[in-house]
Amino acid sequence: MKKLFIISAIFSLHLSLGIHSFAQQSLTQRPEVTSPVINGDTVTFKLYAPKAVTPKTIGDFPGSPLLMDKDSTGVWSATITLPSELYIYRYDIDGVFTADPANAFTVRDIATNFSLLLMPGDVTANYIVNNVPHGRLSSVWYESPALKTQRRMSIYTPPGYDESQSTTLYPVLYLLHGMGGDENAWPTLGRAAQILDNLIAKGEAQPMIVVMPNGNAALPSAPGESWLGFTPPTTSLPHTMDGTFEYAFEDIIDYIDAHYRTIAEPSGRAVAGLSMGGFHALNIANLYPDKFDFVGLFSAAISPRENVDNHLFTQREKMLDRLFGRGLQLYWIAIGKDDFLYDANSEYRAQLDSSHYPYEYYETDGGHTWKNWRRYLARFASKIFK
Amino acid sequence: MKKLFIISAIFSLHLSLGIHSFAQQSLTQRPEVTSPVINGDTVTFKLYAPKAVTPKTIGDFPGSPLLMDKDSTGVWSATITLPSELYIYRYDIDGVFTADPANAFTVRDIATNFSLLLMPGDVTANYIVNNVPHGRLSSVWYESPALKTQRRMSIYTPPGYDESQSTTLYPVLYLLHGMGGDENAWPTLGRAAQILDNLIAKGEAQPMIVVMPNGNAALPSAPGESWLGFTPPTTSLPHTMDGTFEYAFEDIIDYIDAHYRTIAEPSGRAVAGLSMGGFHALNIANLYPDKFDFVGLFSAAISPRENVDNHLFTQREKMLDRLFGRGLQLYWIAIGKDDFLYDANSEYRAQLDSSHYPYEYYETDGGHTWKNWRRYLARFASKIFK
């Protein structure tokens, strides 16, 4: 009972996985590497790769790929000045593309893990966890009679929602991901919980529930989270953009209204999505014209993927007429100047203009990126339920 | 409106991060690599590393490190036969330790990302997501007056708990992590939600709430999840094993009983933990002798880390006397034969024996590993609240 607990031994598993190779290092000291190292508005990427020839840092920032310089201990580094933003990056080590081994924080984008980098400043102030009241983020399974399976979604409930005595009803934002994404996309790359916590703390958004379902009608969940196993995401999923998800969407609304304290009327519901999810949002608003007062299309795909003979697409004009005839509060379209869907969105806006349907339009720099989608979420969330 | 949506374009961000380097490949075709490839009880690890000299696969399985063979396209591979288990592995590419770039599923263990491998069979049948009713897993913040901060924890609520009309009260298992871990450890490496879902579906465990707090009293949350930023975990945290966490534990119990439908009496509470968490569980049972009818020590540390003059440690015999005098239902000690804490646990058992305190003892093969802790959780969970 007197012996002190030796803390290094607690790391035995961790060390045991390194020690084999450690022994192969011919007793060379393996340097401790910290990466990335942020210093004001500069960041240094570091990589211990004693035998690499021309490693590079590849990221979604200007200047990528960065060539790296080697020091005498086998550590390569590259330094760059970057504006405040959430970036993802990895290394190309002579053909091996890999996340930064020294950075414990990665994020999966489709089938690839990237390392995470938040450069401090005004943009990421909304994306970091601040010492403000926090909502809850939950993984929730619901039964979908239409899709004949149970399915997984991510749900954010705002600060105060879970106070035991509360009877307050809350509005609900249904927030949809893009192709290759899943119910984990908005909570991870999208920083949805952090953005909502921060906006609500500043009084810039109303407290709201955010429902982030899986928009791939053929799948119950993100890969690794269902009985289908760890199948990597694929580009060849069926029923992504043929109306299947939209027709099954009422199952989600019904579940949410039955299980959460919601304002179960159009003034208490918004639907928004990015890319494929913008396409879904567009169609869901059309299909359930009496459900949503707020619609957000973020870099939305406009046309179906499959050339389907589905009245969601063939009757779109009639459905828009019905939707706008009912009189919703906000139809919000956002896209970047460099987005490959820019022309399709311009064409769609021309169609809305010609019918004198009111909408708000927000055009930004940049393209089809999470950088834009995080900003669109923050902006849209601050406009709804007010 | 007639144009079909070009799906490959949706992957533009993803591709853009590869394309820079792609251009550096001198127009060499980059092969598609799937890894790991599981075939019955064998697994093949694959790695595209055209310029590597002696890459190796390092994992927590027998035979590690595995040497790899290169084919004509620059893809290295190694094949091994493995029993059903959840393994973690990474590559040593001529001194670069990195997770498998082709495997989208990683898990952070302390400050390192490893790739995840679940070999099918009887052991992992409990760890995979099956098509059974699922509980919810949530990230929840609570206020700790004792630690003067809000803090983050992971909470599992069982299937049925969240049905809107339910008034059922549930028992609560407080499940504590080890040193270097945090509130994400049991939900990720520990597969706690999957284990509980599967045991409950088979009728082998009672539906229960599982509360997984952060056991590092000096921190509000896992790294990256608080305003302290993305500070990697460190071995030099203060107040890990000096009683601070234990004295603040009542804040957690109070929060849970106030916010969840709990059986708020000893028969409805269990406390268990691994390693440092086992030490915490031991002390928490002693400190709150009227709170818990079930105590689980998994590879528990027995002695304090700091040589503190704290009556939790100096008065342990008196406290154990009070605890066992009250008459709890199960005091369960589990450890592996190769665990570096084996002797400390034997000594502790001898102490319990000499006082005729009843406990159950479960000795396994292996050491201080998640392999054992997952098994201990499954076994302990099937014994409590019955």
mmCIF file with all atom_site columns, C-alpha atoms in Angstrom, chain B residues 147-323:
data_model
loop_
_atom_site.group_PDB
_atom_site.id
_atom_site.type_symbol
_atom_site.label_atom_id
_atom_site.label_alt_id
_atom_site.label_comp_id
_atom_site.label_asym_id
_atom_site.label_entity_id
_atom_site.label_seq_id
_atom_site.pdbx_PDB_ins_code
_atom_site.Cartn_x
_atom_site.Cartn_y
_atom_site.Cartn_z
_atom_site.occupancy
_atom_site.B_iso_or_equiv
_atom_site.pdbx_formal_charge
_atom_site.auth_seq_id
_atom_site.auth_comp_id
_atom_site.auth_asym_id
_atom_site.auth_atom_id
_atom_site.pdbx_PDB_model_num
ATOM 1   C CA . LEU B 1 147 ? -13.783 21.852  -9.338  1.00 0.00 ? 147 LEU B CA 1
ATOM 2   C CA . LYS B 1 148 ? -15.183 25.305  -10.160 1.00 0.00 ? 148 LYS B CA 1
ATOM 3   C CA . THR B 1 149 ? -15.667 24.613  -13.847 1.00 0.00 ? 149 THR B CA 1
ATOM 4   C CA . GLN B 1 150 ? -18.025 23.031  -16.296 1.00 0.00 ? 150 GLN B CA 1
ATOM 5   C CA . ARG B 1 151 ? -16.835 19.614  -17.373 1.00 0.00 ? 151 ARG B CA 1
ATOM 6   C CA . ARG B 1 152 ? -17.607 17.188  -20.171 1.00 0.00 ? 152 ARG B CA 1
ATOM 7   C CA . MET B 1 153 ? -18.710 13.565  -19.939 1.00 0.00 ? 153 MET B CA 1
ATOM 8   C CA . SER B 1 154 ? -20.032 10.835  -22.212 1.00 0.00 ? 154 SER B CA 1
ATOM 9   C CA . ILE B 1 155 ? -23.375 9.314   -21.318 1.00 0.00 ? 155 ILE B CA 1
ATOM 10  C CA . TYR B 1 156 ? -25.010 6.192   -22.692 1.00 0.00 ? 156 TYR B CA 1
ATOM 11  C CA . THR B 1 157 ? -28.756 5.839   -22.220 1.00 0.00 ? 157 THR B CA 1
ATOM 12  C CA . PRO B 1 158 ? -30.113 2.379   -23.028 1.00 0.00 ? 158 PRO B CA 1
ATOM 13  C CA . PRO B 1 159 ? -32.728 1.472   -25.649 1.00 0.00 ? 159 PRO B CA 1
ATOM 14  C CA . GLY B 1 160 ? -36.148 2.498   -24.390 1.00 0.00 ? 160 GLY B CA 1
ATOM 15  C CA . TYR B 1 161 ? -34.837 5.233   -22.101 1.00 0.00 ? 161 TYR B CA 1
ATOM 16  C CA . ASP B 1 162 ? -35.653 7.986   -24.560 1.00 0.00 ? 162 ASP B CA 1
ATOM 17  C CA . GLU B 1 163 ? -39.116 6.802   -25.503 1.00 0.00 ? 163 GLU B CA 1
ATOM 18  C CA . SER B 1 164 ? -41.255 9.860   -24.982 1.00 0.00 ? 164 SER B CA 1
ATOM 19  C CA . GLN B 1 165 ? -43.835 8.344   -22.629 1.00 0.00 ? 165 GLN B CA 1
ATOM 20  C CA . SER B 1 166 ? -41.420 6.315   -20.541 1.00 0.00 ? 166 SER B CA 1
ATOM 21  C CA . THR B 1 167 ? -41.330 6.904   -16.793 1.00 0.00 ? 167 THR B CA 1
ATOM 22  C CA . THR B 1 168 ? -39.082 3.922   -16.046 1.00 0.00 ? 168 THR B CA 1
ATOM 23  C CA . LEU B 1 169 ? -36.209 4.562   -13.639 1.00 0.00 ? 169 LEU B CA 1
ATOM 24  C CA . TYR B 1 170 ? -32.813 3.104   -14.583 1.00 0.00 ? 170 TYR B CA 1
ATOM 25  C CA . PRO B 1 171 ? -29.707 2.061   -12.671 1.00 0.00 ? 171 PRO B CA 1
ATOM 26  C CA . VAL B 1 172 ? -26.453 3.901   -13.385 1.00 0.00 ? 172 VAL B CA 1
ATOM 27  C CA . LEU B 1 173 ? -22.961 2.535   -13.969 1.00 0.00 ? 173 LEU B CA 1
ATOM 28  C CA . TYR B 1 174 ? -20.238 5.143   -13.442 1.00 0.00 ? 174 TYR B CA 1
ATOM 29  C CA . LEU B 1 175 ? -17.388 3.949   -15.666 1.00 0.00 ? 175 LEU B CA 1
ATOM 30  C CA . LEU B 1 176 ? -13.948 5.503   -15.258 1.00 0.00 ? 176 LEU B CA 1
ATOM 31  C CA . HIS B 1 177 ? -10.970 5.655   -17.609 1.00 0.00 ? 177 HIS B CA 1
ATOM 32  C CA . GLY B 1 178 ? -7.232  5.269   -17.013 1.00 0.00 ? 178 GLY B CA 1
ATOM 33  C CA . MET B 1 179 ? -4.337  7.668   -17.011 1.00 0.00 ? 179 MET B CA 1
ATOM 34  C CA . GLY B 1 180 ? -3.888  9.357   -20.364 1.00 0.00 ? 180 GLY B CA 1
ATOM 35  C CA . GLY B 1 181 ? -7.550  8.696   -21.127 1.00 0.00 ? 181 GLY B CA 1
ATOM 36  C CA . ASP B 1 182 ? -10.570 10.948  -21.003 1.00 0.00 ? 182 ASP B CA 1
ATOM 37  C CA . GLU B 1 183 ? -14.332 10.862  -21.433 1.00 0.00 ? 183 GLU B CA 1
ATOM 38  C CA . ASN B 1 184 ? -13.886 9.563   -24.982 1.00 0.00 ? 184 ASN B CA 1
ATOM 39  C CA . ALA B 1 185 ? -11.831 6.506   -23.989 1.00 0.00 ? 185 ALA B CA 1
ATOM 40  C CA . TRP B 1 186 ? -14.596 4.082   -23.007 1.00 0.00 ? 186 TRP B CA 1
ATOM 41  C CA . PRO B 1 187 ? -16.836 5.099   -25.958 1.00 0.00 ? 187 PRO B CA 1
ATOM 42  C CA . THR B 1 188 ? -13.994 4.572   -28.485 1.00 0.00 ? 188 THR B CA 1
ATOM 43  C CA . LEU B 1 189 ? -11.335 2.042   -27.459 1.00 0.00 ? 189 LEU B CA 1
ATOM 44  C CA . GLY B 1 190 ? -13.671 0.626   -24.841 1.00 0.00 ? 190 GLY B CA 1
ATOM 45  C CA . ARG B 1 191 ? -16.632 0.104   -27.241 1.00 0.00 ? 191 ARG B CA 1
ATOM 46  C CA . ALA B 1 192 ? -18.869 0.713   -24.220 1.00 0.00 ? 192 ALA B CA 1
ATOM 47  C CA . ALA B 1 193 ? -22.043 1.615   -26.165 1.00 0.00 ? 193 ALA B CA 1
ATOM 48  C CA . GLN B 1 194 ? -21.703 -1.385  -28.476 1.00 0.00 ? 194 GLN B CA 1
ATOM 49  C CA . ILE B 1 195 ? -21.009 -3.760  -25.586 1.00 0.00 ? 195 ILE B CA 1
ATOM 50  C CA . LEU B 1 196 ? -24.035 -2.499  -23.651 1.00 0.00 ? 196 LEU B CA 1
ATOM 51  C CA . ASP B 1 197 ? -26.342 -2.561  -26.689 1.00 0.00 ? 197 ASP B CA 1
ATOM 52  C CA . ASN B 1 198 ? -25.351 -6.147  -27.413 1.00 0.00 ? 198 ASN B CA 1
ATOM 53  C CA . LEU B 1 199 ? -25.556 -7.418  -23.838 1.00 0.00 ? 199 LEU B CA 1
ATOM 54  C CA . ILE B 1 200 ? -28.942 -5.786  -23.320 1.00 0.00 ? 200 ILE B CA 1
ATOM 55  C CA . ALA B 1 201 ? -30.249 -7.190  -26.613 1.00 0.00 ? 201 ALA B CA 1
ATOM 56  C CA . LYS B 1 202 ? -29.248 -10.699 -25.515 1.00 0.00 ? 202 LYS B CA 1
ATOM 57  C CA . GLY B 1 203 ? -30.779 -10.223 -22.080 1.00 0.00 ? 203 GLY B CA 1
ATOM 58  C CA . GLU B 1 204 ? -27.350 -10.620 -20.494 1.00 0.00 ? 204 GLU B CA 1
ATOM 59  C CA . ALA B 1 205 ? -27.318 -7.168  -18.903 1.00 0.00 ? 205 ALA B CA 1
ATOM 60  C CA . GLN B 1 206 ? -30.024 -4.991  -17.432 1.00 0.00 ? 206 GLN B CA 1
ATOM 61  C CA . PRO B 1 207 ? -30.776 -1.769  -19.292 1.00 0.00 ? 207 PRO B CA 1
ATOM 62  C CA . MET B 1 208 ? -28.636 0.826   -17.544 1.00 0.00 ? 208 MET B CA 1
ATOM 63  C CA . ILE B 1 209 ? -27.330 4.344   -17.934 1.00 0.00 ? 209 ILE B CA 1
ATOM 64  C CA . VAL B 1 210 ? -23.532 4.461   -18.276 1.00 0.00 ? 210 VAL B CA 1
ATOM 65  C CA . VAL B 1 211 ? -21.837 7.678   -17.187 1.00 0.00 ? 211 VAL B CA 1
ATOM 66  C CA . MET B 1 212 ? -18.264 8.159   -18.414 1.00 0.00 ? 212 MET B CA 1
ATOM 67  C CA . PRO B 1 213 ? -16.827 11.335  -16.898 1.00 0.00 ? 213 PRO B CA 1
ATOM 68  C CA . ASN B 1 214 ? -13.390 12.845  -17.376 1.00 0.00 ? 214 ASN B CA 1
ATOM 69  C CA . GLY B 1 215 ? -11.222 11.571  -14.541 1.00 0.00 ? 215 GLY B CA 1
ATOM 70  C CA . ASN B 1 216 ? -8.507  14.198  -14.890 1.00 0.00 ? 216 ASN B CA 1
ATOM 71  C CA . ALA B 1 217 ? -9.468  16.704  -12.220 1.00 0.00 ? 217 ALA B CA 1
ATOM 72  C CA . ALA B 1 218 ? -7.229  19.377  -13.733 1.00 0.00 ? 218 ALA B CA 1
ATOM 73  C CA . LEU B 1 219 ? -9.037  19.295  -17.092 1.00 0.00 ? 219 LEU B CA 1
ATOM 74  C CA . PRO B 1 220 ? -12.589 20.129  -18.151 1.00 0.00 ? 220 PRO B CA 1
ATOM 75  C CA . SER B 1 221 ? -12.595 17.683  -21.061 1.00 0.00 ? 221 SER B CA 1
ATOM 76  C CA . ALA B 1 222 ? -10.706 15.606  -23.577 1.00 0.00 ? 222 ALA B CA 1
ATOM 77  C CA . PRO B 1 223 ? -8.110  17.580  -25.534 1.00 0.00 ? 223 PRO B CA 1
ATOM 78  C CA . GLY B 1 224 ? -9.660  19.480  -28.419 1.00 0.00 ? 224 GLY B CA 1
ATOM 79  C CA . GLU B 1 225 ? -13.052 19.564  -26.692 1.00 0.00 ? 225 GLU B CA 1
ATOM 80  C CA . SER B 1 226 ? -12.527 22.560  -24.416 1.00 0.00 ? 226 SER B CA 1
ATOM 81  C CA . TRP B 1 227 ? -11.293 26.136  -24.375 1.00 0.00 ? 227 TRP B CA 1
ATOM 82  C CA . LEU B 1 228 ? -7.859  24.791  -23.441 1.00 0.00 ? 228 LEU B CA 1
ATOM 83  C CA . GLY B 1 229 ? -7.469  23.943  -27.106 1.00 0.00 ? 229 GLY B CA 1
ATOM 84  C CA . PHE B 1 230 ? -5.796  21.078  -28.846 1.00 0.00 ? 230 PHE B CA 1
ATOM 85  C CA . THR B 1 231 ? -3.166  20.484  -26.204 1.00 0.00 ? 231 THR B CA 1
ATOM 86  C CA . PRO B 1 232 ? -2.036  16.909  -26.555 1.00 0.00 ? 232 PRO B CA 1
ATOM 87  C CA . PRO B 1 233 ? -2.448  14.760  -23.478 1.00 0.00 ? 233 PRO B CA 1
ATOM 88  C CA . THR B 1 234 ? 0.525   14.784  -21.179 1.00 0.00 ? 234 THR B CA 1
ATOM 89  C CA . THR B 1 235 ? 1.867   12.496  -18.510 1.00 0.00 ? 235 THR B CA 1
ATOM 90  C CA . SER B 1 236 ? 2.423   15.376  -16.145 1.00 0.00 ? 236 SER B CA 1
ATOM 91  C CA . LEU B 1 237 ? -1.150  16.322  -15.285 1.00 0.00 ? 237 LEU B CA 1
ATOM 92  C CA . PRO B 1 238 ? -1.547  17.335  -11.654 1.00 0.00 ? 238 PRO B CA 1
ATOM 93  C CA . HIS B 1 239 ? -4.254  15.940  -9.361  1.00 0.00 ? 239 HIS B CA 1
ATOM 94  C CA . THR B 1 240 ? -4.787  12.646  -11.147 1.00 0.00 ? 240 THR B CA 1
ATOM 95  C CA . MET B 1 241 ? -4.395  10.372  -8.116  1.00 0.00 ? 241 MET B CA 1
ATOM 96  C CA . ASP B 1 242 ? -4.390  12.576  -5.048  1.00 0.00 ? 242 ASP B CA 1
ATOM 97  C CA . GLY B 1 243 ? -8.089  12.393  -4.171  1.00 0.00 ? 243 GLY B CA 1
ATOM 98  C CA . THR B 1 244 ? -9.201  15.540  -5.978  1.00 0.00 ? 244 THR B CA 1
ATOM 99  C CA . PHE B 1 245 ? -11.397 13.696  -8.483  1.00 0.00 ? 245 PHE B CA 1
ATOM 100 C CA . GLU B 1 246 ? -12.920 11.507  -5.800  1.00 0.00 ? 246 GLU B CA 1
ATOM 101 C CA . TYR B 1 247 ? -13.879 14.451  -3.573  1.00 0.00 ? 247 TYR B CA 1
ATOM 102 C CA . ALA B 1 248 ? -15.525 16.169  -6.550  1.00 0.00 ? 248 ALA B CA 1
ATOM 103 C CA . PHE B 1 249 ? -17.396 13.062  -7.634  1.00 0.00 ? 249 PHE B CA 1
ATOM 104 C CA . GLU B 1 250 ? -20.585 13.912  -5.783  1.00 0.00 ? 250 GLU B CA 1
ATOM 105 C CA . ASP B 1 251 ? -21.114 16.731  -8.305  1.00 0.00 ? 251 ASP B CA 1
ATOM 106 C CA . ILE B 1 252 ? -21.463 14.082  -10.996 1.00 0.00 ? 252 ILE B CA 1
ATOM 107 C CA . ILE B 1 253 ? -23.856 11.899  -9.012  1.00 0.00 ? 253 ILE B CA 1
ATOM 108 C CA . ASP B 1 254 ? -25.960 14.952  -8.168  1.00 0.00 ? 254 ASP B CA 1
ATOM 109 C CA . TYR B 1 255 ? -26.104 16.025  -11.810 1.00 0.00 ? 255 TYR B CA 1
ATOM 110 C CA . ILE B 1 256 ? -27.064 12.580  -13.014 1.00 0.00 ? 256 ILE B CA 1
ATOM 111 C CA . ASP B 1 257 ? -29.774 12.078  -10.401 1.00 0.00 ? 257 ASP B CA 1
ATOM 112 C CA . ALA B 1 258 ? -31.176 15.540  -11.176 1.00 0.00 ? 258 ALA B CA 1
ATOM 113 C CA . HIS B 1 259 ? -31.154 15.164  -14.980 1.00 0.00 ? 259 HIS B CA 1
ATOM 114 C CA . TYR B 1 260 ? -31.865 11.484  -15.620 1.00 0.00 ? 260 TYR B CA 1
ATOM 115 C CA . ARG B 1 261 ? -34.538 9.045   -14.529 1.00 0.00 ? 261 ARG B CA 1
ATOM 116 C CA . THR B 1 262 ? -32.320 7.113   -12.117 1.00 0.00 ? 262 THR B CA 1
ATOM 117 C CA . ILE B 1 263 ? -32.776 4.630   -9.339  1.00 0.00 ? 263 ILE B CA 1
ATOM 118 C CA . ALA B 1 264 ? -31.187 7.018   -6.878  1.00 0.00 ? 264 ALA B CA 1
ATOM 119 C CA . GLU B 1 265 ? -30.162 4.539   -4.211  1.00 0.00 ? 265 GLU B CA 1
ATOM 120 C CA . PRO B 1 266 ? -27.229 2.138   -3.672  1.00 0.00 ? 266 PRO B CA 1
ATOM 121 C CA . SER B 1 267 ? -28.962 -0.764  -5.450  1.00 0.00 ? 267 SER B CA 1
ATOM 122 C CA . GLY B 1 268 ? -29.157 1.421   -8.554  1.00 0.00 ? 268 GLY B CA 1
ATOM 123 C CA . ARG B 1 269 ? -25.525 2.546   -8.616  1.00 0.00 ? 269 ARG B CA 1
ATOM 124 C CA . ALA B 1 270 ? -22.276 0.903   -9.667  1.00 0.00 ? 270 ALA B CA 1
ATOM 125 C CA . VAL B 1 271 ? -18.819 2.414   -9.963  1.00 0.00 ? 271 VAL B CA 1
ATOM 126 C CA . ALA B 1 272 ? -16.034 0.765   -11.939 1.00 0.00 ? 272 ALA B CA 1
ATOM 127 C CA . GLY B 1 273 ? -12.860 1.810   -13.663 1.00 0.00 ? 273 GLY B CA 1
ATOM 128 C CA . LEU B 1 274 ? -9.673  0.655   -15.292 1.00 0.00 ? 274 LEU B CA 1
ATOM 129 C CA . SER B 1 275 ? -6.161  1.319   -13.965 1.00 0.00 ? 275 SER B CA 1
ATOM 130 C CA . MET B 1 276 ? -6.232  4.891   -12.593 1.00 0.00 ? 276 MET B CA 1
ATOM 131 C CA . GLY B 1 277 ? -10.022 4.647   -12.942 1.00 0.00 ? 277 GLY B CA 1
ATOM 132 C CA . GLY B 1 278 ? -9.972  1.507   -10.803 1.00 0.00 ? 278 GLY B CA 1
ATOM 133 C CA . PHE B 1 279 ? -8.092  3.477   -8.201  1.00 0.00 ? 279 PHE B CA 1
ATOM 134 C CA . HIS B 1 280 ? -10.730 6.180   -8.441  1.00 0.00 ? 280 HIS B CA 1
ATOM 135 C CA . ALA B 1 281 ? -13.526 3.594   -8.136  1.00 0.00 ? 281 ALA B CA 1
ATOM 136 C CA . LEU B 1 282 ? -11.912 2.066   -5.063  1.00 0.00 ? 282 LEU B CA 1
ATOM 137 C CA . ASN B 1 283 ? -11.664 5.456   -3.378  1.00 0.00 ? 283 ASN B CA 1
ATOM 138 C CA . ILE B 1 284 ? -15.102 6.645   -4.483  1.00 0.00 ? 284 ILE B CA 1
ATOM 139 C CA . ALA B 1 285 ? -16.695 3.555   -2.963  1.00 0.00 ? 285 ALA B CA 1
ATOM 140 C CA . ASN B 1 286 ? -14.792 4.260   0.260   1.00 0.00 ? 286 ASN B CA 1
ATOM 141 C CA . LEU B 1 287 ? -15.625 7.946   0.294   1.00 0.00 ? 287 LEU B CA 1
ATOM 142 C CA . TYR B 1 288 ? -19.343 7.489   -0.412  1.00 0.00 ? 288 TYR B CA 1
ATOM 143 C CA . PRO B 1 289 ? -20.043 4.172   1.324   1.00 0.00 ? 289 PRO B CA 1
ATOM 144 C CA . ASP B 1 290 ? -23.805 4.646   1.172   1.00 0.00 ? 290 ASP B CA 1
ATOM 145 C CA . LYS B 1 291 ? -23.967 5.309   -2.564  1.00 0.00 ? 291 LYS B CA 1
ATOM 146 C CA . PHE B 1 292 ? -22.881 2.150   -4.415  1.00 0.00 ? 292 PHE B CA 1
ATOM 147 C CA . ASP B 1 293 ? -23.875 -1.483  -4.131  1.00 0.00 ? 293 ASP B CA 1
ATOM 148 C CA . PHE B 1 294 ? -21.535 -2.541  -6.938  1.00 0.00 ? 294 PHE B CA 1
ATOM 149 C CA . VAL B 1 295 ? -17.836 -1.802  -7.314  1.00 0.00 ? 295 VAL B CA 1
ATOM 150 C CA . GLY B 1 296 ? -15.561 -2.957  -10.132 1.00 0.00 ? 296 GLY B CA 1
ATOM 151 C CA . LEU B 1 297 ? -11.776 -2.694  -10.141 1.00 0.00 ? 297 LEU B CA 1
ATOM 152 C CA . PHE B 1 298 ? -10.336 -3.474  -13.593 1.00 0.00 ? 298 PHE B CA 1
ATOM 153 C CA . SER B 1 299 ? -6.519  -3.752  -13.500 1.00 0.00 ? 299 SER B CA 1
ATOM 154 C CA . ALA B 1 300 ? -6.795  -1.166  -10.766 1.00 0.00 ? 300 ALA B CA 1
ATOM 155 C CA . ALA B 1 301 ? -3.991  0.942   -9.451  1.00 0.00 ? 301 ALA B CA 1
ATOM 156 C CA . ILE B 1 302 ? -4.099  0.491   -5.694  1.00 0.00 ? 302 ILE B CA 1
ATOM 157 C CA . SER B 1 303 ? -1.685  3.080   -4.340  1.00 0.00 ? 303 SER B CA 1
ATOM 158 C CA . PRO B 1 304 ? -1.793  6.840   -4.806  1.00 0.00 ? 304 PRO B CA 1
ATOM 159 C CA . ARG B 1 305 ? 0.499   8.471   -7.320  1.00 0.00 ? 305 ARG B CA 1
ATOM 160 C CA . GLU B 1 306 ? 1.342   11.446  -5.181  1.00 0.00 ? 306 GLU B CA 1
ATOM 161 C CA . ASN B 1 307 ? 2.551   10.534  -1.685  1.00 0.00 ? 307 ASN B CA 1
ATOM 162 C CA . VAL B 1 308 ? -0.289  12.504  -0.232  1.00 0.00 ? 308 VAL B CA 1
ATOM 163 C CA . ASP B 1 309 ? -1.356  12.798  3.327   1.00 0.00 ? 309 ASP B CA 1
ATOM 164 C CA . ASN B 1 310 ? -5.028  12.361  2.553   1.00 0.00 ? 310 ASN B CA 1
ATOM 165 C CA . HIS B 1 311 ? -7.342  10.378  4.743   1.00 0.00 ? 311 HIS B CA 1
ATOM 166 C CA . LEU B 1 312 ? -8.637  8.598   1.608   1.00 0.00 ? 312 LEU B CA 1
ATOM 167 C CA . PHE B 1 313 ? -5.291  6.818   1.684   1.00 0.00 ? 313 PHE B CA 1
ATOM 168 C CA . THR B 1 314 ? -4.147  7.037   5.284   1.00 0.00 ? 314 THR B CA 1
ATOM 169 C CA . GLN B 1 315 ? -7.537  5.861   6.576   1.00 0.00 ? 315 GLN B CA 1
ATOM 170 C CA . ARG B 1 316 ? -8.243  3.320   3.863   1.00 0.00 ? 316 ARG B CA 1
ATOM 171 C CA . GLU B 1 317 ? -8.613  0.425   6.294   1.00 0.00 ? 317 GLU B CA 1
ATOM 172 C CA . LYS B 1 318 ? -11.218 2.256   8.349   1.00 0.00 ? 318 LYS B CA 1
ATOM 173 C CA . MET B 1 319 ? -13.071 3.279   5.221   1.00 0.00 ? 319 MET B CA 1
ATOM 174 C CA . LEU B 1 320 ? -13.112 -0.259  3.847   1.00 0.00 ? 320 LEU B CA 1
ATOM 175 C CA . ASP B 1 321 ? -14.447 -1.437  7.177   1.00 0.00 ? 321 ASP B CA 1
ATOM 176 C CA . ARG B 1 322 ? -17.272 1.072   6.951   1.00 0.00 ? 322 ARG B CA 1
ATOM 177 C CA . LEU B 1 323 ? -18.007 0.150   3.314   1.00 0.00 ? 323 LEU B CA 1
#
